[in-house]
Amino acid sequence: MTSTLPGRLSFGALPQFATLAAVLLANWLVFPDFFDLRLQDGRLFGSVIDVLNRGAPVAILALGMTLVIATKGVDLSVGAVMAICGAVAATMAAADYSLVAILAAALAVGALCGLWNGFLVAVLDIQPIIATLILMVTGRGIAQLVTEGQIVTFTHEGLIAVAGSSALGLPMPVVIALVLGLALAALVRLTALGLLIESIGVNRTASTYAGVDSRSVLLATYMISGLTAAVAGVIAASDIRGADANNAGLWLELDAILAVVVGGTSLFGGRFSILLSLVGALVIQAMNTGILLSGYPPELNLIVKAVVIAAILVLQSPAAGRLFGFLRRS
Amino acid sequence: AELTVGFSQIGSESGWRAAETSVSKIEAEKRGIDLKIADAQQKQENQIKAIRTFIAQGVDAIFLAPVVATGWDEVLEEAKDAEIPVVLLDRTIDSKDDSLYLTAVTSDTVYEGKVAGEYLAKTVGDRDCKILELQGTVGSSPAINRKKGFDEAIAAHPNLKIVRSQTGDFTRTKGKEVMESFIKAENGGKDICAVYAHNDDMQIGAIQALKEAGLKPGKDIIMVSIDAVPDIFKAMAEGEANATVELTPNMAGPAFDAVMAFKKDGTQPPKWIQTESKVYLPDTAAAEYEARKNLGY
Amino acid sequence: MTSRNLPFFATLVVFVVAWALCAAQFPAMLSTRVAANLITDNAYLGVAAVGMTFVILSGGIDLSVGSVIAFTGVFLAVTVRAGLDPIAAILLVLVITTAFGAVMGAMIHYLETPAFIVTLAGMFFARGVCFLMTTDSIPIDHPTWDALLSVSWKIPTGGRLTLIAGIMIAATLVGIVLAHLTRFGTYVYALGGNRTSAELMGVPIARTTIAIYALSGALSGLAGLVFALYTSAGYSLAATGVELDTIAAVVIGGTLLTGGVGTVAGTFVGVMIQGLIQTYIIFDGTLSSWWTKIAVGGLLFVFILLQRVLVHLAGRSRDRLVPAT
Amino acid sequence: MDNAEPLLLSLRGLTKTFPGVTALDGVDFDLRAGEVHALLGENGAGKSTLIKTLTGVYVRDGGSVHLQGTPIAPADTADAQRLGIGTVYQEVNLLPNLSVAENLFLGREPRRFGLRDARRTEAMARDLLVGYGLDIDVRRALGDCSVAVQQIVAIARAVDLSGKVLILDEPTASLDAGEVVTLFAIVRRLTARGIGVIFVTHFLDQVFALADRATVLRNGRLVGTREIAGSNRLDIVKMMLGRELETETMKRHRRQVVDAPPVVSARGLGRRAYVQPFDLDIRPGEAIGVAGLLGSGRTETAKLLFGIKQADRGALAVGGKPVRISSPRAAAALGFGFCPEDRKTEGIVGDLSVRENIALALQARRGWLRPLGRTESRALADRFIRALDIRTSDAEKPIRLLSGGNQQKALLARWLATEPRFLILDEPTRGIDVGAHAEIIRLIERLCDDGLALMVISSEIEEIVAYADRVVVLRDRSHVRTLEGEAVNVNDIVRAIAAEAVPGAAA
Ligand SMILES: Nc1ncnc2c1ncn2[C@@H]1O[C@H](COP(=O)(O)OP(=O)(O)OP(=O)(O)O)[C@@H](O)[C@H]1O
Ligand SMILES: Nc1ncnc2c1ncn2[C@@H]1O[C@H](COP(=O)(O)OP(=O)(O)OP(=O)(O)O)[C@@H](O)[C@H]1O
Ligand SMILES: [Mg+2]
Ligand SMILES: [Mg+2]
């Protein structure tokens, strides 16, 4: 009958960590130096660090996406919102605003985008995929409008440091992703927000009848998604020291959704786990980095990706779970 | 305006493309031409729709920057039936029937790759050289052609070898990410001799990755790419890149002239108006940067 | 008019009103040429959207559509170039895409995994296979092919109804029959209404799920054929992102993504609305790349909003049918 | 009934376990041709599981099933249907998005030239429903119909499908007395044709009115099978509970209603095309029953008071202060509570645990910033699990895995946990067993004594009589009469419901 993937770290996390281990192992097989680490200028270097660093934007997107998906929604606009916020940050950096002003503006724009999505979903009752598709299309245009179609570059030391500096030997984006992840996990689990989100995702009518303020919760959820997209957008802009309105965050919404699903949160809403979504993002980036390290011709990239995803699906499917259970018993 | 031209542009996927659009507008204004631009968002189907709509609107001429070489016969046939001249910009098309278009104003993307390859061969000389290649979007024609041209140019030099080749999707972010993994895969980057990128944007990303890994692009590593956008001149001026092959964004200017002449007295332009593909080196970089920075790249 | 047809009529009204407004600004938009173009230019989208309608009606989603379209074109181009007869190639590719859809359907059902992810993998896979076959764009050039292309019916005043327009209309009609007049169609609605209930009522879930995705695969293949006829070529990067256009068309056409509610005819109007938005923007011709995107999104929003308002108003008047004050 | 009658269906040693529970433990069960066999037991005893295991929804872990002597093992319900077993499952399991006619004939529509013949399907559907006294537009989406209509459609479908065996899992919950009579007549016609009927219910009156034999389950085990003819109610109840029922369930306990100002006071409250304007006062400690036929507007009245639909006329005062209730949230903030009729779609949050479901309303009222701690909500849940005897292996079990009656109890607990001052119960004892029924009534009386104002909507007039101090009778979406004092008895209520509308009175 219906089956939901367990969203709790306790016993349900095994498939996710097993998947991550398998992908890392595969990387090690195609590239034996995969686990090599080297310390230089107080900063770690190595392929594993690359996985963490490159995976940070998707991981951050996946944080907000997890909550949205838990409400039985989806946010297709995160890539475009990244582009808008990156464009805002870059243009302001080019005009030499202070870092605080830049960050505040980018986050405000991200929150506004999230509110717009939330408004369409919660108040106008438009289906999430279409509601956010509107901003997915429009948003990229808005980003280009901000940059006037050009790649805006900057030499703003403060903004460059957002992705370019390091802390505790780790690249700053990794630290940001971790801190954000922990903060968000704390926000939803130490308050009742997580429970209310899950409740709406499972049965919005019943939750509303139980007195849950579904509208506000939905608005908050989409706003959080907008905020995480803003952070990811600023990191992406900082990383290349410029805003590429066309390509920033392009198709990243799919990666983020994939990360959430690999992390075990059901697309049908309900139980979610923020930390497992982070693991899911790592799985995806590890796969991408592995492809780059393997030296296979780029024509193979998509096939490899498809096969890996299919393998993950098979491994994590409830059917496989039952089979393993059966084998263990007999 | 006396002349209305519909321009089916591919999109605005790169700085170069944006520059081409804005230069076209400037050139149209100069000549008092009413230019209608339809942005196809990288999709051939949108371009075909746009051409059909231009025909339905009855424009005087159609410019087409084809996203792909094949698949235009039918719609261009319709334009021909409606007696609207078509000019191809930046790329030609695969067609048996070259009467379908008036002329093609293009650069030769295979040639661009070749120019880049020849520059590298000349600069490297006889020593062994491991080259990393950043390809454009898999399956896109500039990626295919620029690879082909480059491969042809270095074929005669067995000391030059492409050791790794991955796609960076023509973007800075991907260029940087791919280069980071190349560095890991090639022994921390110590053995890298040269980087060839199918466009400048990826090259700029690659330069950042190399610098962050403590390497010296432009000095220890030869950096060559294609497009000649302002930012690469800046990098050259700072000694971080070595060469770029120009692809001029001014394709529309010659095209307007050809159409106006044709409309006036039926002058047939040559079937192919080729634009120049020239190598720019650091010596002129600063000046070129100043000249280009306001062109809408 | 039953309540279930409400979104469809709302969509239709929105479409007609919008076209009237467009025509007021650009009278040329009333020509049969524009009307015929609207169908021809969106034929591949329309055909794929019929398949997507079934998928969404059943509560699923198929992201592989665009890639399968590209695959079909590349396959046709490569095999015809290698000497295969186009007709044989067409039949072969339709079998392949149908089987591809069926395999995805089987994975969705037996692995109990969300369609979103399975078909995302399918999307990567089909596009990847294109790259393996060839990265070049290859023209299709064969007398039989030309014969197919030349099939068309001229409409007075310059319009032309081509074979591909015919295919789209036929696919839509078949889709309507399949959805509303066959047992399979009822099963699709049943599945989207409530999977558990459907199962308890004896709907063959496995068979129906596989058939739905096989149908979507087949229609994506057919859309690929239409696309290949449209461009006479195969190109591995063709039709990127078409899955989203298709989904949008289906949803604009009044089908609920949650499944169980919607019509194939609505999808047809949804496709036409999308085409109309594009035509209008090209007619206007003054928009920069970014304003184009903003306008497309903005118009999409307006359409959806109008549709909601209409459905809401109609819903209120329906309430009034119940005995009152 | 003749014992030599051939066995239609025979179950031997049927076993089914779920993680943490043995829902069926070696149960034997026989069904003779032409008999009505009641299947009884407390909530969570395993009745529904037995049925689902029998019809192929679940795979049995052990035991055998013979149909007319041949062993069967249906792989799914379609299989069971083919074997001639028609079933109405406990939760109405039809498709809200399909029309009534499509629901009735799903999978076996008449066809012409290979295509569905909609017109004939509709005609057949109309004919079929006329037999149930239902004259509705069969093209309407089922979801637009009231729960009762859906129930009847489900029964009609199953009856039509059952060539040999008809299984009814609590079919009469939320049916009114008239509907029940119709259903019984139909069942008797079927048994006369030799069809065997398995009938699950918590209404013992119905068992004695209809069944030939009764089998009782307790905790997944067979307690025994009795001929109804030689048994009495107390025996059966004792078999179910394993003890005597201490208080007689349906005894009315007179309360002294405090002469305080009303908690809720409606004046001309109504909504166009929904409920006609009505006046209503409910005082603390008072229980109001709401009676009426199907579709008379009872649920609508409740939804209006709870802010699910907004009133567009009239005034409402709570505790003497005028209020506008714009949402359930606003209603809950005023100390209202509402247990909806349709527990599956409007009540339970299926994937959340029993604990979370119980704590949900309280949590929603406190707001997201003041979470109930895990220990706190655990204590709350445990308290109600004990108080209402909710049968679950664990408070962390997803509520959708509970038996129907236990889900209902958890929903009641959800609102009791908020300590409301005005509680609306729409068909509260739907599917609740006799033992729990008595518990709940005692609990509610205690709450009323503490000043809770209560509104109970029920199709069981006895139940209304048991709870209510005052009864409001509805007809055609308007409040037509209020019965008070001695008039609160089954006869008077039935008469009030059935009375023809006095011309002009309800316009
Ligand atoms: N899918 C399931 N997974 C786990 N436990 C289950 C499942 N279905 C039922 N149970 C458990 O099995 C037991 C029997 O449930 P069942 O639904 O058969 O009871 P019932 O006799 O029909 O009760 P009710 O009168 O309340 O409907 C209960 O404890 C229930 O929680
Ligand atoms: N959204 C709707 N649109 C049209 N008709 C509706 C709608 N909802 C309910 N109805 C109809 O209104 C009537 C009232 O149904 P409802 O079940 O709410 O009433 P009720 O008095 O509570 O009866 P019961 O609780 O016994 O089913 C029914 O005939 C139902 O079919
Ligand atoms: Mg039960
Ligand atoms: Mg009701």
PDB file of N, CA, C and O in Angstrom, chain D residues 12-32:
ATOM      1  N   ARG D  12      -9.810 -20.612   7.635  1.00  0.00           N
ATOM      2  CA  ARG D  12      -9.221 -21.451   8.685  1.00  0.00           C
ATOM      3  C   ARG D  12      -7.862 -20.888   9.084  1.00  0.00           C
ATOM      4  O   ARG D  12      -6.988 -20.716   8.229  1.00  0.00           O
ATOM      5  N   GLY D  13      -7.736 -20.605  10.371  1.00  0.00           N
ATOM      6  CA  GLY D  13      -6.424 -20.210  10.900  1.00  0.00           C
ATOM      7  C   GLY D  13      -5.832 -18.976  10.243  1.00  0.00           C
ATOM      8  O   GLY D  13      -4.614 -18.864  10.078  1.00  0.00           O
ATOM      9  N   LEU D  14      -6.694 -18.028   9.888  1.00  0.00           N
ATOM     10  CA  LEU D  14      -6.208 -16.837   9.186  1.00  0.00           C
ATOM     11  C   LEU D  14      -5.332 -15.997  10.122  1.00  0.00           C
ATOM     12  O   LEU D  14      -5.718 -15.664  11.233  1.00  0.00           O
ATOM     13  N   THR D  15      -4.152 -15.659   9.623  1.00  0.00           N
ATOM     14  CA  THR D  15      -3.202 -14.911  10.434  1.00  0.00           C
ATOM     15  C   THR D  15      -2.638 -13.749   9.639  1.00  0.00           C
ATOM     16  O   THR D  15      -2.338 -13.882   8.449  1.00  0.00           O
ATOM     17  N   LYS D  16      -2.541 -12.603  10.297  1.00  0.00           N
ATOM     18  CA  LYS D  16      -1.939 -11.445   9.651  1.00  0.00           C
ATOM     19  C   LYS D  16      -1.225 -10.608  10.693  1.00  0.00           C
ATOM     20  O   LYS D  16      -1.817 -10.221  11.703  1.00  0.00           O
ATOM     21  N   THR D  17       0.039 -10.337  10.485  1.00  0.00           N
ATOM     22  CA  THR D  17       0.756  -9.483  11.434  1.00  0.00           C
ATOM     23  C   THR D  17       1.263  -8.233  10.728  1.00  0.00           C
ATOM     24  O   THR D  17       1.622  -8.267   9.551  1.00  0.00           O
ATOM     25  N   PHE D  18       1.233  -7.140  11.459  1.00  0.00           N
ATOM     26  CA  PHE D  18       1.876  -5.902  11.026  1.00  0.00           C
ATOM     27  C   PHE D  18       2.999  -5.663  12.012  1.00  0.00           C
ATOM     28  O   PHE D  18       2.972  -6.195  13.121  1.00  0.00           O
ATOM     29  N   PRO D  19       3.980  -4.835  11.624  1.00  0.00           N
ATOM     30  CA  PRO D  19       5.062  -4.554  12.574  1.00  0.00           C
ATOM     31  C   PRO D  19       4.469  -4.125  13.912  1.00  0.00           C
ATOM     32  O   PRO D  19       3.703  -3.160  13.973  1.00  0.00           O
ATOM     33  N   GLY D  20       4.746  -4.860  14.956  1.00  0.00           N
ATOM     34  CA  GLY D  20       4.269  -4.454  16.272  1.00  0.00           C
ATOM     35  C   GLY D  20       2.904  -4.965  16.675  1.00  0.00           C
ATOM     36  O   GLY D  20       2.532  -4.867  17.827  1.00  0.00           O
ATOM     37  N   VAL D  21       2.095  -5.460  15.726  1.00  0.00           N
ATOM     38  CA  VAL D  21       0.760  -5.967  16.082  1.00  0.00           C
ATOM     39  C   VAL D  21       0.486  -7.278  15.365  1.00  0.00           C
ATOM     40  O   VAL D  21       0.831  -7.434  14.203  1.00  0.00           O
ATOM     41  N   THR D  22      -0.171  -8.155  16.053  1.00  0.00           N
ATOM     42  CA  THR D  22      -0.748  -9.311  15.386  1.00  0.00           C
ATOM     43  C   THR D  22      -2.221  -8.991  15.227  1.00  0.00           C
ATOM     44  O   THR D  22      -2.992  -9.059  16.177  1.00  0.00           O
ATOM     45  N   ALA D  23      -2.599  -8.578  14.041  1.00  0.00           N
ATOM     46  CA  ALA D  23      -3.962  -8.102  13.840  1.00  0.00           C
ATOM     47  C   ALA D  23      -4.936  -9.266  13.739  1.00  0.00           C
ATOM     48  O   ALA D  23      -6.095  -9.149  14.116  1.00  0.00           O
ATOM     49  N   LEU D  24      -4.482 -10.399  13.232  1.00  0.00           N
ATOM     50  CA  LEU D  24      -5.304 -11.606  13.167  1.00  0.00           C
ATOM     51  C   LEU D  24      -4.453 -12.771  13.619  1.00  0.00           C
ATOM     52  O   LEU D  24      -3.333 -12.935  13.157  1.00  0.00           O
ATOM     53  N   ASP D  25      -5.014 -13.556  14.498  1.00  0.00           N
ATOM     54  CA  ASP D  25      -4.212 -14.624  15.074  1.00  0.00           C
ATOM     55  C   ASP D  25      -4.988 -15.933  14.955  1.00  0.00           C
ATOM     56  O   ASP D  25      -5.755 -16.285  15.831  1.00  0.00           O
ATOM     57  N   GLY D  26      -4.826 -16.607  13.848  1.00  0.00           N
ATOM     58  CA  GLY D  26      -5.450 -17.912  13.649  1.00  0.00           C
ATOM     59  C   GLY D  26      -6.967 -17.898  13.739  1.00  0.00           C
ATOM     60  O   GLY D  26      -7.564 -18.669  14.471  1.00  0.00           O
ATOM     61  N   VAL D  27      -7.605 -17.003  12.995  1.00  0.00           N
ATOM     62  CA  VAL D  27      -9.053 -16.868  13.087  1.00  0.00           C
ATOM     63  C   VAL D  27      -9.761 -17.837  12.140  1.00  0.00           C
ATOM     64  O   VAL D  27      -9.382 -17.979  10.978  1.00  0.00           O
ATOM     65  N   ASP D  28     -10.785 -18.524  12.658  1.00  0.00           N
ATOM     66  CA  ASP D  28     -11.657 -19.342  11.822  1.00  0.00           C
ATOM     67  C   ASP D  28     -12.966 -18.598  11.619  1.00  0.00           C
ATOM     68  O   ASP D  28     -13.454 -17.947  12.547  1.00  0.00           O
ATOM     69  N   PHE D  29     -13.528 -18.723  10.439  1.00  0.00           N
ATOM     70  CA  PHE D  29     -14.770 -17.998  10.173  1.00  0.00           C
ATOM     71  C   PHE D  29     -15.491 -18.710   9.036  1.00  0.00           C
ATOM     72  O   PHE D  29     -14.875 -19.073   8.036  1.00  0.00           O
ATOM     73  N   ASP D  30     -16.815 -18.922   9.210  1.00  0.00           N
ATOM     74  CA  ASP D  30     -17.586 -19.567   8.148  1.00  0.00           C
ATOM     75  C   ASP D  30     -18.711 -18.661   7.695  1.00  0.00           C
ATOM     76  O   ASP D  30     -19.288 -17.932   8.507  1.00  0.00           O
ATOM     77  N   LEU D  31     -19.043 -18.782   6.431  1.00  0.00           N
ATOM     78  CA  LEU D  31     -20.205 -18.061   5.928  1.00  0.00           C
ATOM     79  C   LEU D  31     -21.033 -19.032   5.113  1.00  0.00           C
ATOM     80  O   LEU D  31     -20.520 -19.702   4.220  1.00  0.00           O
ATOM     81  N   ARG D  32     -22.317 -19.111   5.485  1.00  0.00           N
ATOM     82  CA  ARG D  32     -23.188 -20.009   4.731  1.00  0.00           C
ATOM     83  C   ARG D  32     -23.867 -19.229   3.628  1.00  0.00           C
ATOM     84  O   ARG D  32     -24.030 -18.010   3.735  1.00  0.00           O
TER      85      ARG D  32
END
